[in-house]
Coordinates of C-alpha atoms in Angstrom, one line a residue:
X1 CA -59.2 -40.7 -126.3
X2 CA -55.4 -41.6 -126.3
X3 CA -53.0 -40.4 -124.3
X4 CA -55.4 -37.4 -123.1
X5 CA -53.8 -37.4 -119.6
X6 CA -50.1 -38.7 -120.5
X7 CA -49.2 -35.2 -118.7
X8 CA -50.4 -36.6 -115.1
X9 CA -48.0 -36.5 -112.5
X10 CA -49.9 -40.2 -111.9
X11 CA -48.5 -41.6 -115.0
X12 CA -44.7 -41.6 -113.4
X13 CA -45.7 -42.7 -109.9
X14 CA -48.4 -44.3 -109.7
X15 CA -47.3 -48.4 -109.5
X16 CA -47.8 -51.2 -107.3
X17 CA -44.8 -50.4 -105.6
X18 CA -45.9 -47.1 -105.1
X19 CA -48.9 -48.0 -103.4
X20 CA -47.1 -50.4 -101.0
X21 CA -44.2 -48.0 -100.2
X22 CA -46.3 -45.3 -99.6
X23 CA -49.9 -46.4 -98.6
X24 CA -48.6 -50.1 -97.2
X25 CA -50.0 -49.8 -93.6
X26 CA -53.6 -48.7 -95.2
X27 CA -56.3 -50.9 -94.4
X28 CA -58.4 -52.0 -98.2
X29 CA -61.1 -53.9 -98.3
X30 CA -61.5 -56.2 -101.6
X31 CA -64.5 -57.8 -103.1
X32 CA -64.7 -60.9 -105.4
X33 CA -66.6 -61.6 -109.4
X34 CA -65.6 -65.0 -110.4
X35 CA -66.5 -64.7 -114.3
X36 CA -66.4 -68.4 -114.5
X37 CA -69.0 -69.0 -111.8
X38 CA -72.4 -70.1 -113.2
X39 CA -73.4 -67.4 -110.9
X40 CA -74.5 -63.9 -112.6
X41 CA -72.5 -60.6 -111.9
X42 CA -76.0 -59.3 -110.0
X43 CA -75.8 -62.8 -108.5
X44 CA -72.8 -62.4 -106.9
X45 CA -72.6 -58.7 -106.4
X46 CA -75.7 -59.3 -104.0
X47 CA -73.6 -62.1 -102.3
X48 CA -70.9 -59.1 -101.9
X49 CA -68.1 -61.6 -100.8
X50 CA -65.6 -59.3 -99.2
X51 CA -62.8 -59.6 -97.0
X52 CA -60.4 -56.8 -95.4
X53 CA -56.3 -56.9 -95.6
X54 CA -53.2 -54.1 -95.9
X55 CA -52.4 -52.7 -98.9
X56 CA -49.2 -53.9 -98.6
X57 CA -50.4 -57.6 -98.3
X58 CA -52.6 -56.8 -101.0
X59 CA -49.9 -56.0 -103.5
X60 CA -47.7 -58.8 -102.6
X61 CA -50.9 -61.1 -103.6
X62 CA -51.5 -59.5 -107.0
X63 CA -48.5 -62.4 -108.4
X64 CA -50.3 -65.1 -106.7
X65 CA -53.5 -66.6 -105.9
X66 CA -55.9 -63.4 -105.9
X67 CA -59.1 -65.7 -105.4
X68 CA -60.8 -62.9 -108.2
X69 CA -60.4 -60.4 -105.0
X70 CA -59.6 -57.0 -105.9
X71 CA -59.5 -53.6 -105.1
X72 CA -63.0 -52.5 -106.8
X73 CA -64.3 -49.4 -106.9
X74 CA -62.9 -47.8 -104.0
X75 CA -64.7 -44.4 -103.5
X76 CA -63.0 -43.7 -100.1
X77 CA -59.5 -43.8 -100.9
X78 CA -59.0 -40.8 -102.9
X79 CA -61.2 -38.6 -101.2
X80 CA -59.2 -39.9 -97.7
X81 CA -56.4 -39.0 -98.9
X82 CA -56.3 -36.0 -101.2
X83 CA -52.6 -35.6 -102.2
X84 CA -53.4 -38.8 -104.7
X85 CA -55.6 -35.7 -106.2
X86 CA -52.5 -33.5 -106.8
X87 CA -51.1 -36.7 -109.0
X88 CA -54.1 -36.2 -111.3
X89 CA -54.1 -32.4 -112.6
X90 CA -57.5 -31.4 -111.3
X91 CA -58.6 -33.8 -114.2
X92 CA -57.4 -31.7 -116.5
X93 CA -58.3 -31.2 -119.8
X94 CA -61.9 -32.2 -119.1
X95 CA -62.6 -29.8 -116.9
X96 CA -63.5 -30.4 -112.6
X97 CA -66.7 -29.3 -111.1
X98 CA -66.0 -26.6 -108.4
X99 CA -67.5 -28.9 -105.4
X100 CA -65.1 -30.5 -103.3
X101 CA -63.6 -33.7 -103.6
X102 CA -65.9 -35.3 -101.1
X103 CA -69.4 -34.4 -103.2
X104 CA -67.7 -36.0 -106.2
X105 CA -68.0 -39.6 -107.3
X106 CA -64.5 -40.4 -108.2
X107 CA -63.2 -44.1 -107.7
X108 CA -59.9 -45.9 -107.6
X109 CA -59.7 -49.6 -109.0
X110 CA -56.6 -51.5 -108.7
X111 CA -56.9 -54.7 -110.0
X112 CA -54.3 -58.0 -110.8
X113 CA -54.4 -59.6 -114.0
X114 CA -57.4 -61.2 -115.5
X115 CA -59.6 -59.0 -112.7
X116 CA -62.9 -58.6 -114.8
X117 CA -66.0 -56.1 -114.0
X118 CA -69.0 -58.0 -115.3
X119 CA -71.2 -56.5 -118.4
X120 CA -73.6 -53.7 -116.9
X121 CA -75.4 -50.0 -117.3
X122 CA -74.3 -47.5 -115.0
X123 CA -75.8 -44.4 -113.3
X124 CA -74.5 -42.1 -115.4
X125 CA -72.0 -41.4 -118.0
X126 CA -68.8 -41.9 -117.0
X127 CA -64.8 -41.2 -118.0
X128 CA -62.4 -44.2 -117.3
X129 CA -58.8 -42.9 -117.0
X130 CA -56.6 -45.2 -117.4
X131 CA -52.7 -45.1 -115.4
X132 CA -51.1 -48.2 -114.8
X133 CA -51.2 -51.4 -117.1
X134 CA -53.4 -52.6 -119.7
X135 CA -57.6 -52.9 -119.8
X136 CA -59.8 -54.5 -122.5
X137 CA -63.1 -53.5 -122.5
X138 CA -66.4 -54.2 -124.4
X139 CA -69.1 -51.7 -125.0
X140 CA -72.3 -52.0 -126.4
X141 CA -75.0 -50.0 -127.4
X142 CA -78.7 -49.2 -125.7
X143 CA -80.3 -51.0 -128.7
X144 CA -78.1 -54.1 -128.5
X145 CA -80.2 -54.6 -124.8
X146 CA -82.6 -57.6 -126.2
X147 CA -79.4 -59.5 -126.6
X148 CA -77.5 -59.3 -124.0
X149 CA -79.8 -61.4 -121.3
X150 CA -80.5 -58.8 -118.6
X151 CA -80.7 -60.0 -115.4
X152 CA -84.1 -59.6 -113.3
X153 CA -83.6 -56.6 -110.7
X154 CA -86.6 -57.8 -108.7
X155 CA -83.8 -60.4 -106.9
X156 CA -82.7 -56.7 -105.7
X157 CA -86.2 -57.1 -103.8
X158 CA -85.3 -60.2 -102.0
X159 CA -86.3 -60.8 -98.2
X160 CA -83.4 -59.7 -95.7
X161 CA -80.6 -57.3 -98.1
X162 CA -82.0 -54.2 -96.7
X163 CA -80.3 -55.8 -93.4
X164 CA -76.9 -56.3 -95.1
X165 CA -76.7 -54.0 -97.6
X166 CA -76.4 -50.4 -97.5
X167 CA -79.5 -48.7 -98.2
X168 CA -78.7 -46.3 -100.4
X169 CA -76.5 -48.6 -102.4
X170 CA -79.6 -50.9 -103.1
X171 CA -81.8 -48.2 -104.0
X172 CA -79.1 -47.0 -106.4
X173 CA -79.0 -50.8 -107.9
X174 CA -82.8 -51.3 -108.0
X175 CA -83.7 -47.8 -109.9
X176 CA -80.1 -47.1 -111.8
X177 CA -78.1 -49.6 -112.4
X178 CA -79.2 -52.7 -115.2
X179 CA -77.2 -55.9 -115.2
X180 CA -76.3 -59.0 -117.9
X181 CA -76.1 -62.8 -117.4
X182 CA -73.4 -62.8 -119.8
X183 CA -69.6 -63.0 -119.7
X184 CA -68.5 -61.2 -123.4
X185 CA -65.1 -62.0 -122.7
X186 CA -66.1 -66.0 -122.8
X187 CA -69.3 -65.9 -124.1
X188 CA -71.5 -69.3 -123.5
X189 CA -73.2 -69.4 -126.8
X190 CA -75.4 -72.8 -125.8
X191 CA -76.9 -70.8 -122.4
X192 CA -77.2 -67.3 -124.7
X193 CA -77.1 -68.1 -128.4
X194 CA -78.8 -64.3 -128.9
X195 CA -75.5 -62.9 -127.7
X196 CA -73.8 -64.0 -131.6
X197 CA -76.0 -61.6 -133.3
X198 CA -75.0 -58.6 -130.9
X199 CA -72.5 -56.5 -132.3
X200 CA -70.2 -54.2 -129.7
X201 CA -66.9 -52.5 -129.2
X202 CA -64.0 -54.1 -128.4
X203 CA -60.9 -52.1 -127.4
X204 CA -57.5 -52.0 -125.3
X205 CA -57.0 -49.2 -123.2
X206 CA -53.5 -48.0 -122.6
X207 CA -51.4 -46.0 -119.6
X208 CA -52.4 -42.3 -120.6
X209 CA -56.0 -42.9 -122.1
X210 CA -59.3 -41.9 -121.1
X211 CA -62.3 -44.0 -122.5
X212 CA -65.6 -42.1 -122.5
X213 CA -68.6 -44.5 -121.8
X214 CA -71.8 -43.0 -122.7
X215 CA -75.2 -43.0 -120.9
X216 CA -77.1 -46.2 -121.2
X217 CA -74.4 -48.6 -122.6
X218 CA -73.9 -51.6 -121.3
X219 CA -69.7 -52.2 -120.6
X220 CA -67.5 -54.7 -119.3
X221 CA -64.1 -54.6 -118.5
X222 CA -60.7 -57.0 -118.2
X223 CA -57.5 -56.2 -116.8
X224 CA -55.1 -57.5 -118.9
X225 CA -52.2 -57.1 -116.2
X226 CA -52.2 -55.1 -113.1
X227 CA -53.8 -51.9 -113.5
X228 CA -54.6 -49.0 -112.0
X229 CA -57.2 -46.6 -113.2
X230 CA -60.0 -44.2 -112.2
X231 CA -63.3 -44.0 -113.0
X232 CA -65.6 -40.8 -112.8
X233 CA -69.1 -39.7 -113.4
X234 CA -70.4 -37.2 -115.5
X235 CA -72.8 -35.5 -112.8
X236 CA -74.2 -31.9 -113.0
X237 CA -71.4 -29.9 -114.2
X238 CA -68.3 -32.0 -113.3
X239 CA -67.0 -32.2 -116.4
X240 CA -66.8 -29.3 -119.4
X241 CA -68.3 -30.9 -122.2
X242 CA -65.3 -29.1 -124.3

């Protein structure tokens, strides 16, 4: 949907810069996905390598050496700090659900260039709106799923993560979320040589565009430069289906 939200407040500040000057002091915590790693996205999301830093250190980095560390689906922040909310219209045109910013799933991701979220299904459907920078992403539909090389969620079972990861986060893995062994943005065709036959969406989202990702698909997404977007579940009535 382009340029759906090219009225936001967001649009005009929201930056790097921005976050530095005005958030620089904040605490972030960033997690890894090396797309080149023989390692799958489930892989390494179980591994959860994570470190904590400022978000003013974490904006000087986004130039440099980023080590794949970035700012990842951070539900905290905007619920923390609610005057980021004012920068966004009330979502507006789609429509907010009447519970309060903390019962929403609403998520900031900030991300440096070449950042990619591996291919995966998630909870629900979502909105992706997009304010800073350039994203490609790849969609593909349920019935592509017997090419795609989904990854076995009964390593989601393995002895000792209920110990280091949040219970409630693995529940929401094991029973909601599906994931792929494959990287669509440099697909190995010798490992997956099913993946050629699977046909998909491929499309650049700009500042000012909302992408709708419907309920079962599998996506993946690559930050073409720094970006800065939000993503946002289609629970209950959150959203007016106008």
């Amino acid at each position: 949907m382009p340029q759906k939200i090219s009225h936001w407040p967001a649009l005009t500040q929201w930056s790097p810069e921005f976050f530095k000057r005005s958030y620089g002091d904040l605490p972030v915590w960033l997690s890894r996905y090396d797309p080149h790693s023989e390692r799958s996205y489930l892989d390494q999301h179980i591994e959860y390598a994570s470190r904590k830093t400022t978000m003013a250190d974490y904006v000087d980095a986004l130039s440099g050496d980023h080590g794949f560390f970035s700012i990842r689906e951070s539900i905290g922040m905007l619920q923390s700090h609610p005057e980021l909310l004012e920068h966004v219209d009330g979502f507006r045109p789609f429509g907010c659900s009447s519970e309060p910013p903390a019962s929403q799933y609403m998520a900031l991701w900030f991300s440096p260039g070449h950042d990619t979220t591996g291919m995966h299904i998630d909870v629900a459907e979502g909105l992706l709106f997009h304010i800073y920078g350039h994203k490609r992403v790849i969609l593909l539909a349920p019935d592509q799923t017997g090419l795609v090389y989904e990854d076995d969620l009964n390593k989601l079972y393995a002895r000792g993560l209920e110990d280091r990861i949040d219970p409630e986060d693995l529940e929401m893995w094991r029973n909601f979320v599906r994931w792929s062994k494959v990287n669509p943005f440099e697909p190995d065709f010798e490992r997956f040589p099913a993946l050629r036959e699977a046909t998909y969406f491929d499309v650049v989202i700009n500042p000012g565009d909302v992408l709708y990702i419907p309920l079962g698909w599998w996506h993946a997404v690559r930050s073409l430069d720094t970006t800065i977007s939000i993503s946002k579940s289609l629970f209950k009535d959150e959203f007016l289906r106008a």
